Coordinates of C-alpha atoms in Angstrom, one line a residue:
M54 CA -5.0 14.7 -10.0
F55 CA -5.0 17.1 -7.0
V56 CA -7.3 20.1 -7.2
S57 CA -5.5 23.2 -8.4
G58 CA -4.9 24.6 -4.9
A59 CA -3.3 21.3 -3.7
S60 CA -1.3 21.1 -6.8
C61 CA 0.0 24.6 -6.5
Y62 CA 0.9 23.8 -2.8
L63 CA 3.0 20.7 -3.7
K64 CA 4.7 22.6 -6.6
T65 CA 5.5 25.5 -4.4
L66 CA 6.9 23.2 -1.7
S67 CA 8.8 21.2 -4.3
S68 CA 10.5 24.2 -5.9
R69 CA 11.5 25.6 -2.6
V70 CA 13.4 22.4 -1.7
L71 CA 14.4 20.8 -4.9
G72 CA 14.6 23.5 -7.6
K73 CA 14.1 22.2 -11.1
V74 CA 14.5 18.4 -10.6
S75 CA 12.0 16.7 -12.9
Y76 CA 10.1 13.7 -11.6
H77 CA 10.8 12.0 -15.0
G78 CA 14.4 11.5 -14.0
L79 CA 13.2 9.7 -10.9
L80 CA 11.3 7.0 -12.6
A81 CA 12.6 3.5 -12.3
S82 CA 13.1 2.1 -15.8
S83 CA 10.0 0.6 -17.2
K84 CA 12.1 -1.7 -19.4
P85 CA 11.1 -5.2 -18.5
L86 CA 13.5 -7.6 -16.9
G87 CA 15.5 -9.8 -19.0
A88 CA 16.0 -13.6 -18.8
R89 CA 18.8 -13.3 -16.2
D90 CA 16.3 -11.6 -13.8
A91 CA 13.5 -14.1 -14.2
P92 CA 15.0 -16.8 -11.8
R93 CA 15.0 -14.1 -9.0
V94 CA 11.3 -13.5 -9.4
R95 CA 9.2 -15.8 -7.4
S96 CA 6.1 -17.6 -8.6
S97 CA 2.9 -17.1 -6.7
V98 CA 1.4 -20.5 -7.2
R99 CA 1.5 -21.8 -3.6
G100 CA 1.1 -18.5 -1.8
S101 CA -1.5 -18.4 0.9
V102 CA -4.9 -17.1 0.0
R103 CA -4.9 -15.0 3.2
G104 CA -1.6 -13.5 2.4
Y105 CA 0.5 -12.1 -0.5
R106 CA 3.9 -13.5 0.3
N107 CA 5.0 -16.2 -2.1
T108 CA 6.4 -19.6 -1.2
G109 CA 6.7 -21.0 -4.7
K110 CA 9.6 -21.9 -6.9
P111 CA 11.7 -19.6 -9.2
L112 CA 10.3 -19.1 -12.7
H113 CA 12.8 -21.3 -14.6
P114 CA 11.5 -22.2 -18.1
G115 CA 10.0 -25.7 -18.4
P116 CA 10.0 -28.0 -21.3
G117 CA 8.7 -26.4 -24.4
Q118 CA 8.8 -22.9 -22.8
A119 CA 10.7 -19.9 -24.0
A120 CA 13.9 -19.1 -22.3
H121 CA 13.2 -15.4 -22.2
G122 CA 10.3 -13.0 -21.9
R123 CA 9.1 -9.6 -20.8
V124 CA 8.3 -9.4 -17.1
V125 CA 5.4 -7.2 -15.8
D126 CA 5.7 -7.3 -12.0
L127 CA 2.3 -6.6 -10.4
R128 CA 3.0 -8.3 -7.1
S129 CA 3.1 -5.0 -5.1
D130 CA 4.1 -1.5 -5.2
T131 CA 6.9 -2.3 -2.8
V132 CA 8.9 -3.7 -5.7
T133 CA 9.7 -0.1 -7.1
K134 CA 13.2 0.9 -7.5
P135 CA 14.8 4.3 -7.2
G136 CA 15.6 6.0 -10.6
P137 CA 18.8 7.8 -11.5
A138 CA 17.9 11.2 -10.0
M139 CA 16.7 9.6 -6.8
R140 CA 20.0 7.5 -6.6
R141 CA 22.0 10.7 -7.3
A142 CA 20.2 12.6 -4.5
M143 CA 20.9 9.8 -2.1
A144 CA 24.6 9.7 -3.1
E145 CA 24.9 13.5 -2.6
A146 CA 22.8 13.8 0.6
E147 CA 24.2 15.8 3.4
V148 CA 24.2 13.6 6.5
G149 CA 24.6 13.6 10.3
D150 CA 23.6 11.4 13.2
D151 CA 19.9 11.3 13.2
V152 CA 19.6 9.7 16.6
M153 CA 21.4 12.9 17.9
G154 CA 19.0 15.0 15.8
E155 CA 21.9 16.2 13.6
D156 CA 21.1 14.9 10.2
P157 CA 20.1 17.8 8.1
S158 CA 18.5 15.8 5.3
V159 CA 16.3 14.0 7.8
N160 CA 15.4 17.2 9.5
E161 CA 14.3 18.7 6.2
L162 CA 12.2 15.6 5.3
V163 CA 10.2 15.6 8.4
Q164 CA 9.5 19.3 8.2
I165 CA 8.3 18.8 4.7
A166 CA 6.0 16.0 5.8
A167 CA 4.8 17.8 8.8
D168 CA 3.9 20.8 6.5
M169 CA 2.3 18.7 3.9
F170 CA 0.2 16.7 6.4
R171 CA -0.5 19.8 8.5
M172 CA 0.7 18.0 11.6
E173 CA 3.0 19.6 14.3
A174 CA 5.9 17.2 13.8
A175 CA 7.0 14.0 12.0
L176 CA 9.6 11.2 12.4
I177 CA 11.1 8.8 9.9
V178 CA 11.2 5.1 10.8
P179 CA 12.3 2.1 8.7
S180 CA 8.9 0.6 8.0
G181 CA 5.2 1.0 8.1
T182 CA 4.8 -1.9 10.5
M183 CA 7.2 -0.3 12.9
S184 CA 5.4 3.1 12.4
N185 CA 2.0 1.6 13.3
L186 CA 3.4 -0.2 16.2
I187 CA 5.0 3.0 17.5
A188 CA 1.7 4.8 17.2
V189 CA -0.1 2.1 19.2
M190 CA 2.6 2.2 21.9
V191 CA 2.3 6.0 22.3
H192 CA -1.5 6.2 22.1
C193 CA -2.1 3.2 24.4
R194 CA 0.1 4.2 27.3
E195 CA -0.5 1.3 29.7
R196 CA -0.3 -2.4 29.2
G197 CA -3.7 -3.8 28.8
D198 CA -5.1 -0.8 27.0
E199 CA -7.3 -1.5 24.0
M200 CA -7.5 -0.3 20.4
I201 CA -10.3 -0.9 17.9
V202 CA -9.2 -2.0 14.5
G203 CA -10.9 -3.4 11.3
D204 CA -11.0 -7.1 11.2
L205 CA -9.4 -7.0 7.7
S206 CA -6.9 -4.2 8.5
H207 CA -3.2 -4.6 7.7
V208 CA -2.5 -3.8 11.3
H209 CA -4.6 -6.8 12.4
I210 CA -3.8 -9.3 9.7
Y211 CA -0.3 -8.7 8.5
E212 CA 1.7 -7.2 11.3
Q213 CA 2.2 -10.3 13.4
G214 CA 0.0 -9.1 16.3
G215 CA 2.8 -6.7 17.3
S216 CA 0.5 -4.6 19.3
A217 CA -0.1 -7.5 21.7
Q218 CA 3.2 -9.2 21.3
L219 CA 5.4 -6.2 21.9
A220 CA 3.2 -3.4 23.3
G221 CA 0.8 -5.3 25.5
V222 CA -2.2 -3.7 23.8
H223 CA -5.4 -5.6 23.2
A224 CA -7.2 -5.3 19.9
T225 CA -11.0 -5.6 19.4
T226 CA -12.3 -5.6 15.9
A227 CA -15.0 -3.9 13.9
T228 CA -16.3 -5.5 10.7
T229 CA -14.7 -4.1 7.6
L230 CA -17.3 -3.0 5.1
P231 CA -16.6 -3.3 1.3
D232 CA -15.3 0.3 1.0
G233 CA -12.9 -0.2 3.9
S234 CA -15.1 1.6 6.5
F235 CA -17.0 0.4 9.6
D236 CA -20.6 0.6 10.7
L237 CA -20.5 3.6 13.1
D238 CA -23.1 2.0 15.4
Q239 CA -21.0 -1.1 15.7
L240 CA -17.8 0.9 16.3
D241 CA -19.6 2.8 19.0
S242 CA -20.6 -0.4 20.6
K243 CA -17.0 -1.6 20.8
I244 CA -16.0 1.3 23.0
R245 CA -15.5 0.2 26.6
H246 CA -17.1 2.4 29.2
G247 CA -17.0 2.4 33.0
Y248 CA -13.2 2.5 33.4
P249 CA -11.7 1.6 35.9
D250 CA -14.0 -1.5 36.0
P251 CA -11.4 -4.3 36.6
H252 CA -13.0 -6.7 34.1
Y253 CA -12.3 -4.8 31.0
P254 CA -9.4 -3.1 29.2
R255 CA -9.5 0.7 28.6
T256 CA -10.3 1.8 25.1
R257 CA -7.7 4.3 23.9
L258 CA -7.4 4.2 20.1
I259 CA -9.3 3.7 16.9
C260 CA -7.3 2.7 13.9
V261 CA -8.4 3.2 10.3
E262 CA -6.7 2.2 7.1
N263 CA -6.5 4.4 4.0
T264 CA -6.3 3.2 1.3
H265 CA -7.6 -0.2 2.3
N266 CA -5.3 -3.0 1.2
I267 CA -7.4 -6.1 1.4
K268 CA -10.5 -4.3 0.0
G269 CA -8.6 -3.5 -3.1
G270 CA -7.2 -0.1 -2.6
R271 CA -10.5 1.5 -1.5
V272 CA -10.5 5.1 -0.4
L273 CA -12.2 5.9 2.9
P274 CA -15.0 8.5 2.5
L275 CA -14.2 11.8 4.1
T276 CA -17.7 11.8 5.7
F277 CA -16.8 8.5 7.4
L278 CA -13.5 9.9 8.7
Q279 CA -15.3 13.0 10.0
E280 CA -17.8 10.8 11.9
V281 CA -15.1 8.6 13.3
R282 CA -13.2 11.6 14.6
A283 CA -16.4 13.0 16.2
L284 CA -17.1 9.7 17.9
A285 CA -13.5 9.6 19.2
D286 CA -13.6 13.1 20.4
R287 CA -16.8 12.4 22.3
F288 CA -15.2 9.7 24.4
G289 CA -11.6 11.0 24.6
L290 CA -10.1 8.6 22.1
S291 CA -7.3 9.0 19.6
V292 CA -7.6 8.2 15.9
H293 CA -4.5 6.8 14.0
M294 CA -4.5 6.3 10.3
D295 CA -2.5 3.5 8.7
G296 CA -2.0 5.7 5.7
A297 CA 0.6 3.6 3.9
R298 CA -1.1 4.7 0.6
V299 CA -2.9 7.8 1.8
M300 CA -1.2 9.8 -1.1
N301 CA -3.1 7.4 -3.5
A302 CA -6.3 8.3 -1.6
A303 CA -5.6 12.1 -1.8
V304 CA -4.9 11.8 -5.6
A305 CA -8.1 9.7 -6.1
L306 CA -10.2 12.3 -4.2
G307 CA -8.4 15.3 -5.8
V308 CA -7.5 16.8 -2.5
P309 CA -4.3 17.5 -0.6
P310 CA -3.5 14.9 2.1
S311 CA -4.1 17.4 4.9
T312 CA -7.9 17.4 3.9
I313 CA -8.0 13.7 4.8
L314 CA -5.6 13.8 7.8
Q315 CA -7.5 16.7 9.5
H316 CA -9.8 13.9 10.8
T317 CA -7.0 11.9 12.5
H318 CA -4.6 12.7 15.3
T319 CA -1.7 10.7 13.8
V320 CA -0.8 9.1 10.5
S321 CA 1.8 6.6 9.1
V322 CA 2.7 7.2 5.4
C323 CA 5.0 4.8 3.5
L324 CA 7.6 6.4 1.2
S325 CA 8.6 3.0 -0.3
K326 CA 5.5 1.9 -2.1
G327 CA 4.0 4.0 -5.1
L328 CA 6.1 7.0 -4.2
G329 CA 9.3 5.0 -5.1
A330 CA 11.7 5.5 -2.3
P331 CA 13.8 2.4 -1.3
V332 CA 13.1 2.5 2.4
G333 CA 11.2 4.5 5.0
T334 CA 7.9 5.6 6.5
I335 CA 6.9 8.9 7.9
L336 CA 5.0 9.0 11.3
A337 CA 3.4 12.3 11.9
G338 CA 1.2 13.9 14.7
P339 CA 1.4 16.3 17.6
R340 CA 4.7 17.4 18.9
D341 CA 4.4 15.6 22.2
F342 CA 3.3 12.5 20.5
I343 CA 6.4 12.5 18.2
S344 CA 8.6 13.1 21.3
Q345 CA 7.3 9.9 22.8
A346 CA 7.5 8.2 19.5
V347 CA 11.3 8.9 19.3
R348 CA 11.7 7.0 22.5
C349 CA 9.6 4.0 21.2
R350 CA 11.6 4.0 18.0
K351 CA 14.8 3.7 19.9
A352 CA 13.5 0.8 22.0
L353 CA 12.5 -1.0 18.9
G354 CA 15.9 -0.5 17.2
G355 CA 14.5 1.8 14.6
G356 CA 17.0 4.7 15.4
M357 CA 19.2 5.2 12.3
R358 CA 22.4 7.1 12.2
Q359 CA 23.3 8.8 8.9
A360 CA 19.8 8.3 7.6
G361 CA 20.0 11.4 5.3
I362 CA 20.8 9.0 2.5
L363 CA 17.3 7.6 2.9
A364 CA 15.7 11.0 3.7
A365 CA 17.1 12.4 0.4
A366 CA 15.0 9.7 -1.5
G367 CA 12.1 10.5 0.8
K368 CA 12.1 14.2 -0.1
L369 CA 11.9 13.4 -3.8
A370 CA 9.2 10.9 -3.2
L371 CA 7.0 13.4 -1.4
L372 CA 7.7 16.4 -3.5
E373 CA 8.0 14.9 -7.0
M374 CA 6.2 11.5 -7.1
V375 CA 2.7 12.2 -5.8
E376 CA 0.9 13.5 -8.9
R377 CA 2.1 10.7 -11.1
L378 CA 0.2 8.2 -8.9
E379 CA -2.8 9.1 -11.1
E380 CA -1.2 7.1 -13.9
D381 CA -1.1 4.0 -11.8
H382 CA -4.8 4.4 -11.1
R383 CA -5.6 4.7 -14.8
N384 CA -3.5 1.7 -15.6
A385 CA -5.2 -0.5 -12.9
K386 CA -8.7 0.6 -14.4
T387 CA -7.5 -0.3 -17.9
F388 CA -6.7 -3.9 -16.8
A389 CA -9.9 -4.2 -14.8
Q390 CA -11.9 -3.1 -17.9
A391 CA -10.0 -5.7 -20.0
L392 CA -11.0 -8.4 -17.4
L393 CA -14.6 -7.4 -17.8
D394 CA -14.4 -7.5 -21.5
C395 CA -13.2 -11.1 -21.6
D396 CA -15.8 -13.2 -23.6
P397 CA -17.0 -15.6 -22.3
P398 CA -16.7 -13.9 -18.9
L399 CA -14.1 -15.5 -16.7
F400 CA -13.6 -12.7 -14.2
A401 CA -15.7 -10.9 -11.7
V402 CA -14.6 -7.2 -11.1
D403 CA -16.5 -4.3 -9.5
L404 CA -15.2 -1.5 -11.7
A405 CA -16.6 1.1 -9.4
A406 CA -14.4 -0.2 -6.6
V407 CA -11.2 0.1 -8.6
E408 CA -10.3 3.5 -7.1
T409 CA -6.6 3.5 -6.9
N410 CA -3.6 1.3 -7.9
I411 CA -4.7 -2.0 -6.3
L412 CA -7.0 -4.3 -8.3
R413 CA -8.7 -7.3 -6.6
F414 CA -10.7 -9.7 -8.8
H415 CA -12.2 -13.1 -8.7
L416 CA -12.3 -15.9 -11.2
Q417 CA -15.9 -17.2 -12.1
E418 CA -14.8 -20.6 -13.5
P419 CA -14.5 -23.0 -10.5
S420 CA -12.0 -25.1 -12.4
L421 CA -9.6 -22.2 -12.6
S422 CA -8.2 -21.3 -9.2
P423 CA -6.5 -18.0 -8.4
A424 CA -3.3 -20.0 -7.8
E425 CA -3.4 -21.7 -11.2
F426 CA -4.4 -18.4 -13.0
C427 CA -1.4 -16.7 -11.4
D428 CA 0.8 -19.6 -12.3
R429 CA -0.3 -19.5 -15.9
M430 CA 0.2 -15.6 -16.0
G431 CA 3.7 -16.0 -14.5
Q432 CA 5.0 -18.6 -17.0
V433 CA 5.9 -18.3 -20.7
C434 CA 3.7 -21.0 -22.3
E435 CA 4.2 -23.0 -25.4
G436 CA 2.9 -21.3 -28.5
E437 CA 2.9 -17.8 -26.6
E438 CA 5.7 -16.3 -28.6
A439 CA 4.1 -17.3 -31.9
A440 CA 0.7 -15.8 -30.7
L441 CA 1.9 -12.7 -29.0
G442 CA 5.3 -12.1 -30.7
Q443 CA 7.2 -12.5 -27.4
G444 CA 6.9 -14.2 -24.1
I445 CA 5.3 -12.2 -21.3
Q446 CA 5.5 -13.0 -17.6
V447 CA 2.9 -11.2 -15.5
L448 CA 3.4 -11.6 -11.7
M449 CA 0.6 -11.3 -9.4
Y450 CA -0.6 -13.1 -6.2
P451 CA -3.5 -15.2 -5.2
Y452 CA -5.0 -13.2 -2.4
F453 CA -7.4 -12.9 0.5
G454 CA -10.9 -14.5 0.0
N455 CA -10.0 -16.6 -3.0
S456 CA -9.2 -13.7 -5.2
V457 CA -6.3 -12.3 -7.2
R458 CA -4.5 -9.1 -6.4
A459 CA -2.5 -7.0 -8.9
V460 CA -0.9 -3.6 -7.9
W461 CA 0.4 -0.9 -10.3
H462 CA 3.4 1.4 -9.5
L463 CA 5.9 3.6 -11.1
G464 CA 7.7 0.6 -12.7
I465 CA 4.6 -0.3 -14.7
S466 CA 3.9 1.9 -17.8
P467 CA 0.8 2.0 -20.0
E468 CA 2.8 -0.2 -22.4
D469 CA 3.4 -2.8 -19.7
T470 CA -0.2 -2.7 -18.9
Q471 CA -1.2 -3.5 -22.4
L472 CA 1.3 -6.4 -22.4
A473 CA -0.4 -7.6 -19.2
V474 CA -3.8 -7.4 -21.0
Q475 CA -2.5 -9.5 -23.9
K476 CA -1.1 -12.1 -21.6
M477 CA -4.4 -12.3 -19.7
Q478 CA -6.4 -12.6 -22.9
F479 CA -4.0 -15.3 -24.2
V480 CA -4.2 -17.3 -20.8
A481 CA -8.0 -17.0 -20.9
S482 CA -8.2 -18.2 -24.5
Q483 CA -5.8 -21.1 -23.8
F484 CA -7.8 -22.2 -20.7
L485 CA -11.1 -22.1 -22.6
N486 CA -9.7 -24.1 -25.5
E487 CA -8.4 -26.7 -23.0
N488 CA -11.5 -27.0 -20.9
V489 CA -14.7 -25.9 -22.7
R490 CA -16.2 -28.9 -24.7
P491 CA -17.8 -28.3 -28.0
Q492 CA -21.6 -28.2 -27.8

């Protein structure tokens, strides 16, 4: 939960814009999907261990399996759906042509975001990937410029190398530490000096990620961000934060987002993850940066016309959905503790590292792979209804580094989390009964 000052700030801003709309009306229904929905949900069995996209088959019941079950979707917080109040706000949004700067709902959203982040200006773009790419294009003004990124950052791993492919910007990497930060001495050593020496690119930008996706939703320490900014200022570099889940970081630290973002020049913040909007990312920074970002957005095809329909959802996301992120964090820790309580121990979890809504854990039994575990969790098994009273399908992905990733979001209630715990315990018991020989 935010500290009281930050909480009051959000509430004041919220009431000024939205009046008495309650966030409870915004929640997507936590009622699990029915049988007709299950075929649309993809199994994670054959997903790459480097990624989290699935390439498996639909979850059709097999021989001996139940034809129905409760579905708890922990694949990502991108699966959230807008609730009735958010849909109503979208339907009633006042709109105009945003490319011409005439959409009043968009103009209101970006002002709310700029105020909240204590940035001069902001811009709405369709996705976080585009937002990060625009930031790179504006900060790195010449082809052949260089940015420094974490070797396990989303920008480096999951965004198709767009900075090189589309912007002509070279990336050099710093080793990502367990908490998502870098070694500052190593970071310093990556900065190119002696420009315009013709042998080397020119270092322009340092990118950080908060919270850190691959490292399991870790929150970057404020002292680290302060030191990165001091290093950047010393050499005239910019700092961009891939803050797709920076609101989760703010809630975890108990501070307003501006406390984090004071150490960066620019930030990209997703509205379509835990905040529950269907589409959209905010890019914020200095006014001249945003002016150039508008041009880059247009070149990339990201200029939207009557985008106020999306901005209406974005306003509710920023003003009404932030404080509830704490519930997602609690639910993730509840499941993590249940993994640790499994006897005999099948799972390895660093409970201290479960800081936000992303949980990454390993299996300690070599004969049970992450892919098989996810497959078992996603299927309704024979005997499950008798043991649990119902079939439960828990969807999660095999992940980077031979681990499993599960993500909590506004569609997952404490009750859903308990169902996931029951299913995990059933799968663990079933596996042990099948594979552990009597002594």
